[in-house]
Short mmCIF file of C-alpha atoms and ligand atoms in Angstrom, two decimals:
data_model
loop_
_atom_site.label_atom_id
_atom_site.label_comp_id
_atom_site.label_asym_id
_atom_site.label_seq_id
_atom_site.Cartn_x
_atom_site.Cartn_y
_atom_site.Cartn_z
CA MET M 195 38.87 -5.27 -4.40
CA GLU M 196 37.58 -2.09 -5.61
CA LYS M 197 34.92 -0.41 -3.46
CA VAL M 198 31.36 -0.40 -4.95
CA THR M 199 29.57 2.94 -5.05
CA ILE M 200 26.33 4.43 -6.34
CA LYS M 201 27.22 5.29 -9.75
CA ASN M 202 24.09 6.53 -11.59
CA ILE M 203 20.36 7.43 -10.82
CA THR M 204 17.66 7.97 -13.29
CA THR M 205 13.75 8.56 -12.92
CA GLN M 206 11.05 8.17 -15.61
CA ILE M 207 7.38 8.61 -15.06
CA LEU M 208 5.14 5.75 -16.47
CA ASP M 209 1.25 6.16 -17.20
CA ILE M 210 -0.38 2.78 -17.15
CA PRO M 211 -4.12 2.24 -18.02
CA ILE M 212 -6.21 0.52 -15.36
CA LYS M 213 -9.04 -2.24 -16.29
CA ARG M 214 -11.67 -0.04 -15.25
CA PRO M 215 -12.26 3.34 -13.63
CA HIS M 216 -11.68 3.30 -9.88
CA GLN M 217 -14.00 5.54 -7.47
CA PHE M 218 -12.19 6.94 -4.49
CA SER M 219 -13.82 9.13 -2.01
CA ALA M 220 -12.42 12.31 -3.76
CA VAL M 221 -11.46 11.43 -7.33
CA LYS M 222 -12.22 8.76 -10.18
CA VAL M 223 -9.07 7.49 -11.87
CA SER M 224 -8.71 5.67 -15.24
CA SER M 225 -4.91 5.22 -15.34
CA LYS M 226 -2.22 5.05 -12.64
CA SER M 227 0.95 6.85 -12.73
CA PHE M 228 4.42 5.72 -11.34
CA VAL M 229 7.91 6.96 -10.87
CA LEU M 230 10.43 4.26 -11.91
CA LEU M 231 13.75 4.86 -10.23
CA LYS M 232 16.82 2.96 -11.24
CA ILE M 233 19.98 3.18 -8.95
CA GLU M 234 23.01 1.84 -10.77
CA LEU M 235 25.98 0.69 -9.00
CA SER M 236 29.64 0.72 -10.11
CA ASN M 237 29.58 -3.11 -10.32
CA GLY M 238 26.88 -2.74 -12.96
CA ILE M 239 24.01 -4.00 -10.86
CA VAL M 240 20.80 -1.93 -11.23
CA GLY M 241 18.10 -1.72 -8.40
CA ILE M 242 14.66 -0.44 -9.24
CA GLY M 243 12.07 1.20 -7.16
CA GLU M 244 8.50 2.32 -7.84
CA GLY M 245 6.82 5.24 -6.53
CA THR M 246 3.09 5.80 -6.72
CA THR M 247 0.30 7.49 -4.76
CA PRO M 248 -3.51 7.06 -4.74
CA GLY M 249 -3.51 10.84 -5.78
CA ALA M 250 -2.63 14.20 -4.53
CA PHE M 251 -5.81 13.93 -2.23
CA TRP M 252 -4.13 11.34 -0.25
CA ASN M 253 -1.04 13.03 1.40
CA GLY M 254 -0.20 15.78 -1.20
CA GLU M 255 2.64 13.68 -2.86
CA THR M 256 2.35 12.96 -6.68
CA VAL M 257 4.62 11.18 -9.18
CA GLU M 258 5.65 14.71 -10.22
CA THR M 259 6.70 15.82 -6.70
CA MET M 260 8.50 12.39 -6.19
CA GLN M 261 10.35 12.75 -9.34
CA THR M 262 11.60 16.38 -8.37
CA ILE M 263 12.56 15.29 -4.89
CA ILE M 264 14.59 12.28 -6.18
CA ASP M 265 16.22 14.11 -9.09
CA ARG M 266 17.10 17.32 -7.38
CA TYR M 267 17.57 16.37 -3.71
CA VAL M 268 18.08 12.70 -3.17
CA SER M 269 20.33 11.98 -6.02
CA PRO M 270 23.23 14.47 -5.02
CA LEU M 271 23.06 12.68 -1.51
CA LEU M 272 23.60 9.18 -2.79
CA LEU M 273 25.92 9.55 -5.81
CA GLY M 274 29.50 8.23 -5.13
CA GLN M 275 28.35 6.78 -1.72
CA ASP M 276 28.60 3.29 -0.57
CA PRO M 277 25.27 1.52 -0.84
CA VAL M 278 26.03 -0.88 2.02
CA LEU M 279 25.57 1.79 4.26
CA THR M 280 21.89 1.74 3.47
CA GLU M 281 20.63 2.96 6.82
CA ALA M 282 23.01 5.91 7.00
CA LEU M 283 22.20 7.00 3.62
CA LEU M 284 18.43 6.80 4.63
CA GLN M 285 19.02 8.78 7.87
CA LYS M 286 20.91 11.36 5.88
CA ILE M 287 18.08 11.74 3.40
CA ASN M 288 15.64 12.11 6.35
CA ARG M 289 17.73 14.88 8.03
CA GLN M 290 17.96 17.03 4.63
CA ILE M 291 14.34 16.34 3.26
CA ARG M 292 11.25 16.56 5.48
CA ASN M 293 8.13 14.55 4.81
CA ASN M 294 7.98 13.15 1.13
CA TYR M 295 7.46 9.62 2.44
CA PHE M 296 6.47 8.27 -0.75
CA ALA M 297 9.43 9.50 -2.58
CA LYS M 298 11.77 8.09 0.22
CA ALA M 299 9.99 4.73 0.17
CA THR M 300 10.83 4.52 -3.57
CA VAL M 301 14.54 5.18 -2.98
CA GLU M 302 14.77 2.67 -0.24
CA MET M 303 13.09 0.10 -2.56
CA ALA M 304 15.74 0.64 -5.31
CA LEU M 305 18.58 0.42 -2.72
CA PHE M 306 17.29 -2.89 -1.36
CA ASP M 307 16.66 -4.53 -4.78
CA ALA M 308 20.20 -3.50 -5.73
CA LEU M 309 21.71 -4.99 -2.57
CA GLY M 310 19.74 -8.17 -2.81
CA LYS M 311 20.66 -8.66 -6.53
CA TRP M 312 24.55 -7.99 -5.38
CA TYR M 313 24.18 -10.37 -2.57
CA ASN M 314 22.10 -12.86 -4.42
CA THR M 315 19.38 -12.95 -1.79
CA PRO M 316 15.84 -11.85 -1.63
CA VAL M 317 14.79 -8.57 -0.07
CA HIS M 318 12.89 -10.42 2.85
CA GLN M 319 16.12 -11.77 4.01
CA LEU M 320 17.67 -8.31 4.20
CA LEU M 321 14.80 -7.13 6.25
CA GLY M 322 14.74 -10.03 8.56
CA THR M 323 13.29 -13.40 8.02
CA LEU M 324 9.78 -14.62 6.83
CA HIS M 325 6.95 -15.37 8.78
CA LYS M 326 4.78 -16.67 6.14
CA ASP M 327 5.40 -17.37 2.70
CA LYS M 328 1.96 -16.28 1.08
CA ILE M 329 -0.52 -13.41 2.10
CA PRO M 330 -4.21 -13.27 1.70
CA VAL M 331 -5.27 -10.54 -0.52
CA ARG M 332 -8.85 -8.74 -0.57
CA TRP M 333 -10.06 -7.17 -3.75
CA ALA M 334 -11.75 -3.70 -3.61
CA LEU M 335 -15.24 -3.79 -5.22
CA ALA M 336 -15.86 -0.45 -6.99
CA SER M 337 -18.28 -1.22 -9.76
CA GLY M 338 -20.61 1.60 -8.94
CA THR M 339 -23.75 -0.22 -7.82
CA PRO M 340 -24.17 -2.67 -4.94
CA GLU M 341 -25.79 -5.41 -7.22
CA GLY M 342 -22.60 -5.07 -9.54
CA ASP M 343 -20.39 -5.45 -6.55
CA ILE M 344 -22.27 -8.54 -5.29
CA GLU M 345 -22.09 -10.02 -8.80
CA GLU M 346 -18.33 -9.18 -8.94
CA ALA M 347 -17.56 -10.73 -5.55
CA LYS M 348 -19.38 -13.85 -6.46
CA GLU M 349 -17.43 -14.18 -9.87
CA TYR M 350 -14.07 -13.79 -7.95
CA VAL M 351 -15.04 -16.27 -5.32
CA GLU M 352 -16.15 -19.00 -7.97
CA SER M 353 -13.08 -18.43 -10.00
CA GLY M 354 -10.86 -18.93 -7.06
CA THR M 355 -9.08 -15.62 -7.31
CA TYR M 356 -10.13 -13.77 -4.11
CA ALA M 357 -12.05 -14.87 -1.07
CA ASN M 358 -12.82 -11.46 0.66
CA PHE M 359 -13.31 -7.77 -0.34
CA LYS M 360 -13.07 -4.07 0.51
CA THR M 361 -15.66 -1.50 -0.54
CA LYS M 362 -14.80 2.28 -1.07
CA SER M 363 -17.16 4.76 0.34
CA GLY M 364 -17.13 8.62 0.60
CA LYS M 365 -18.63 9.78 -2.67
CA GLU M 366 -22.22 9.59 -1.65
CA ALA M 367 -23.67 10.90 1.63
CA PRO M 368 -22.41 8.89 4.64
CA ASP M 369 -25.84 7.32 5.32
CA ASP M 370 -26.28 6.30 1.72
CA ASP M 371 -22.73 4.87 1.95
CA ALA M 372 -23.44 3.00 5.03
CA LYS M 373 -26.79 1.35 3.52
CA ARG M 374 -24.97 0.54 0.27
CA SER M 375 -22.07 -1.32 2.39
CA ILE M 376 -24.71 -3.14 4.46
CA ARG M 377 -26.44 -4.34 1.33
CA ILE M 378 -23.20 -5.46 -0.37
CA ALA M 379 -22.08 -7.37 3.05
CA GLU M 380 -25.61 -8.98 3.28
CA GLY M 381 -25.41 -9.93 -0.40
CA ILE M 382 -22.20 -11.75 -0.07
CA LYS M 383 -22.62 -13.19 3.64
CA SER M 384 -22.78 -16.63 2.69
CA HIS M 385 -19.28 -16.76 0.96
CA SER M 386 -17.29 -13.84 2.09
CA THR M 387 -16.83 -10.59 4.08
CA ILE M 388 -16.08 -6.82 3.37
CA GLY M 389 -14.21 -4.16 5.11
CA ILE M 390 -15.42 -0.51 4.50
CA ASP M 391 -13.18 2.40 3.61
CA PRO M 392 -14.61 5.77 3.55
CA ASN M 393 -11.23 7.49 3.24
CA GLY M 394 -11.83 9.74 6.16
CA SER M 395 -15.01 11.24 4.64
CA TRP M 396 -17.58 10.28 7.44
CA ASP M 397 -18.44 12.17 10.78
CA ARG M 398 -18.39 10.96 14.27
CA LEU M 399 -22.28 10.83 14.91
CA THR M 400 -23.12 9.27 11.52
CA THR M 401 -20.44 6.59 12.04
CA MET M 402 -21.51 5.78 15.55
CA LYS M 403 -25.10 5.38 14.43
CA TRP M 404 -24.18 2.82 11.92
CA MET M 405 -21.73 0.58 14.15
CA ASP M 406 -24.57 -1.73 15.50
CA ALA M 407 -25.82 -2.32 11.83
CA PHE M 408 -22.37 -2.92 10.56
CA PHE M 409 -21.85 -5.47 13.22
CA ASP M 410 -25.09 -7.27 12.35
CA ALA M 411 -24.10 -7.37 8.57
CA GLY M 412 -20.84 -9.10 9.54
CA ILE M 413 -18.65 -6.33 8.16
CA ASP M 414 -15.08 -7.18 9.11
CA PHE M 415 -13.64 -3.70 9.69
CA LEU M 416 -14.30 -0.10 9.14
CA GLU M 417 -11.15 1.68 7.73
CA GLN M 418 -10.52 5.38 8.41
CA PRO M 419 -14.02 6.44 8.71
CA LEU M 420 -12.95 9.99 10.19
CA GLN M 421 -10.90 12.60 8.99
CA PRO M 422 -6.99 11.59 9.81
CA GLN M 423 -6.55 14.20 12.40
CA ASP M 424 -9.57 13.06 14.49
CA VAL M 425 -7.70 10.69 16.54
CA GLU M 426 -10.06 11.19 19.57
CA GLY M 427 -13.16 10.36 17.43
CA MET M 428 -11.26 7.23 16.18
CA ALA M 429 -10.69 6.26 19.91
CA ARG M 430 -14.54 6.82 20.71
CA LEU M 431 -15.39 4.31 17.66
CA ALA M 432 -12.77 1.86 18.86
CA ALA M 433 -14.25 2.05 22.43
CA MET M 434 -17.65 0.88 21.15
CA LYS M 435 -16.16 -2.75 20.50
CA LYS M 436 -18.28 -3.16 17.59
CA VAL M 437 -16.79 -3.33 14.10
CA PRO M 438 -12.97 -3.38 14.57
CA ILE M 439 -11.55 0.30 13.57
CA MET M 440 -8.71 0.53 11.14
CA ALA M 441 -6.42 3.30 10.84
CA ASP M 442 -5.10 4.25 7.35
CA GLU M 443 -4.49 7.84 6.69
CA SER M 444 -4.27 8.56 10.47
CA ALA M 445 -1.46 5.85 10.87
CA SER M 446 1.22 6.96 8.37
CA SER M 447 4.57 7.53 9.99
CA VAL M 448 6.17 5.55 12.78
CA GLU M 449 5.34 8.56 14.95
CA ASP M 450 1.65 8.36 14.16
CA ALA M 451 1.45 4.75 15.08
CA MET M 452 2.89 5.66 18.53
CA ARG M 453 0.14 8.28 19.07
CA LEU M 454 -2.50 6.02 18.05
CA ALA M 455 -1.44 3.14 20.00
CA LYS M 456 -1.19 5.57 23.20
CA GLU M 457 -4.58 6.86 22.54
CA ASN M 458 -6.23 3.46 21.97
CA ALA M 459 -7.43 5.01 18.61
CA ALA M 460 -7.34 1.77 16.45
CA ASP M 461 -7.80 -1.84 16.50
CA ILE M 462 -6.04 -2.46 13.21
CA PHE M 463 -3.22 -0.59 11.49
CA SER M 464 -3.12 -0.57 7.72
CA LEU M 465 0.42 -0.62 6.79
CA LYS M 466 1.65 0.88 3.45
CA ILE M 467 5.41 0.96 2.45
CA HIS M 468 4.86 4.32 0.86
CA LYS M 469 2.96 6.26 3.50
CA ALA M 470 5.52 5.05 6.25
CA GLY M 471 8.62 6.16 4.03
CA GLY M 472 9.86 2.58 3.23
CA MET M 473 9.83 -1.11 4.30
CA LYS M 474 11.92 -0.75 7.38
CA ASN M 475 9.62 1.83 8.69
CA THR M 476 6.50 -0.42 7.86
CA ILE M 477 8.06 -3.13 9.98
CA LYS M 478 8.60 -0.50 12.84
CA VAL M 479 4.96 0.48 12.73
CA ALA M 480 4.01 -3.35 12.99
CA GLY M 481 6.36 -3.44 15.78
CA ILE M 482 4.43 -0.68 17.83
CA ALA M 483 1.24 -2.45 16.80
CA GLU M 484 2.47 -5.88 18.13
CA ALA M 485 3.57 -4.06 21.46
CA ALA M 486 0.10 -2.47 21.88
CA GLY M 487 -1.94 -5.53 20.96
CA ILE M 488 -3.01 -3.85 17.68
CA SER M 489 -3.45 -6.00 14.60
CA CYS M 490 -2.20 -5.30 11.00
CA PHE M 491 -3.41 -5.18 7.52
CA GLY M 492 -1.10 -5.06 4.49
CA GLY M 493 -2.52 -1.93 2.71
CA THR M 494 -1.58 -0.85 -0.96
CA SER M 495 -1.04 2.47 -2.86
CA LEU M 496 -2.16 0.32 -6.03
CA GLU M 497 1.54 -0.55 -7.05
CA SER M 498 2.35 -2.66 -10.21
CA SER M 499 4.24 -5.93 -9.44
CA ILE M 500 7.34 -3.64 -8.68
CA GLY M 501 6.04 -1.93 -5.64
CA THR M 502 3.89 -4.80 -4.68
CA ALA M 503 6.90 -7.19 -4.63
CA ALA M 504 8.33 -4.76 -2.02
CA CYS M 505 5.11 -4.70 0.03
CA VAL M 506 5.04 -8.51 -0.13
CA HIS M 507 8.58 -8.73 1.12
CA ALA M 508 7.92 -6.36 4.15
CA PHE M 509 4.38 -7.85 5.04
CA ALA M 510 5.43 -11.41 4.96
CA SER M 511 7.90 -10.70 7.68
CA ILE M 512 5.27 -9.42 10.11
CA PRO M 513 3.95 -11.64 12.66
CA ASN M 514 0.65 -9.63 13.57
CA LEU M 515 -0.50 -9.22 9.80
CA ASP M 516 -3.94 -10.64 11.11
CA TYR M 517 -6.08 -9.15 8.38
CA GLY M 518 -4.16 -10.17 5.54
CA SER M 519 -3.84 -7.53 2.76
CA GLU M 520 -5.17 -5.66 -0.32
CA LEU M 521 -2.12 -6.26 -2.60
CA PHE M 522 -4.16 -6.58 -5.87
CA GLY M 523 -2.51 -3.75 -7.68
CA PRO M 524 -1.14 -5.96 -10.48
CA ASN M 525 -4.55 -7.34 -11.09
CA TRP M 526 -6.02 -3.79 -11.23
CA LEU M 527 -3.79 -2.62 -13.88
CA LEU M 528 -4.38 -3.17 -17.53
CA ASP M 529 -0.71 -4.02 -17.92
CA ASP M 530 2.27 -4.50 -15.61
CA PRO M 531 5.74 -3.27 -16.56
CA VAL M 532 7.60 -6.55 -15.69
CA THR M 533 8.51 -9.78 -17.61
CA GLU M 534 6.55 -11.93 -15.04
CA PRO M 535 3.78 -10.35 -12.96
CA LEU M 536 3.31 -11.52 -9.39
CA THR M 537 0.41 -13.98 -9.26
CA ILE M 538 -2.64 -14.03 -6.90
CA LYS M 539 -4.39 -17.28 -6.78
CA ASP M 540 -7.16 -18.62 -4.32
CA GLY M 541 -7.04 -15.30 -2.39
CA TYR M 542 -3.29 -15.34 -1.85
CA ILE M 543 -0.18 -13.56 -3.04
CA HIS M 544 3.14 -15.68 -2.92
CA VAL M 545 6.35 -14.16 -1.68
CA PRO M 546 8.99 -13.83 -4.42
CA ASP M 547 12.14 -15.74 -3.84
CA LYS M 548 14.51 -14.43 -6.50
CA PRO M 549 17.27 -11.94 -5.61
CA GLY M 550 16.32 -8.46 -4.83
CA LEU M 551 12.70 -7.63 -5.10
CA GLY M 552 12.46 -10.93 -7.31
CA ILE M 553 10.88 -9.24 -10.33
CA GLU M 554 12.27 -8.13 -13.60
CA LEU M 555 11.54 -4.94 -15.29
CA ASP M 556 10.16 -5.34 -18.97
CA GLU M 557 12.22 -2.44 -20.61
CA GLU M 558 10.09 -2.43 -23.63
CA LYS M 559 6.79 -1.94 -21.76
CA ALA M 560 8.45 0.68 -19.44
CA ALA M 561 9.46 2.54 -22.55
CA ALA M 562 6.17 2.33 -24.15
CA TYR M 563 4.46 3.73 -21.17
CA THR M 564 6.98 6.41 -20.37
CA ARG M 565 5.48 9.87 -20.34
CA GLN M 566 7.02 12.20 -23.04
MG1 MG F 153 -7.42 3.14 2.95
#
């Protein structure tokens, strides 16, 4: 039998509109950009990977940097190689290219999709085995006003789409943000809960001052209140034993997770396959959390159904995913470049069971959204 090798690698950038502008702490966005990576094997099988970032503000990577890294530096390391030696290929990429975790996660995703399609098995079986076949999903409220957010949450609960929520903070002054979050939490208290995510834009003293009020309002968790480097500050907040402290930007790599666990700087890790450099690293981060008694939450970089499928395969194998996920990316985009989008119903996203990532690229849509 002829040996199968990696034959061809292509990238394209897709710009897909979103349903309504989304306010992060630093920027407001009205469309989302993706790197679509195709890795073709010599047996004709094509694996797809999707790279996307919240924006350059998050960790410096963008779709343009990912495309350059993959085209110029990763492709020469993979072409002609044996795709079965995936771990060895990923290690080689790691040794030759520092950081660039989002780009590396995109490459791992396409390799696993190709292998799964070849072996006729879903990616979750390549990663280990399943712990659950569906994952709870929170929606991020970002209408712009507390009243709008309360109304939006009510509509989602009534329509049976989402049961719990997150709010973004950081655009306003921290005190105003805190008051707004409490107003929303109290407005929906009878039927659901929120977590707050200021994306590292608050300071220690302001955050400490509000912890009792957050606890009283029934807020589920406070995600990355302080800047990513302030591990000591996060540890002080966690020691207050009020609202659980979630680390997102602080807990990117496997090494970050180790440091936070050692310094008791988080009660929950937000996992993201892109920031960790892939699905396998994400599972390693969850393993560190498990050993340290830390819970996990399935974070998103707001992927389409392609990247979200990869998240679901990884997260569904994690036993300590105690806080569910925020894998609402497919519902947030105005369009999804796949033939059958993943569905979110009754607050859950289900694990795809078809080979590979279990989703199929819609070539016509991908072509229509490709940046010229
Ligand atoms: Mg976050």
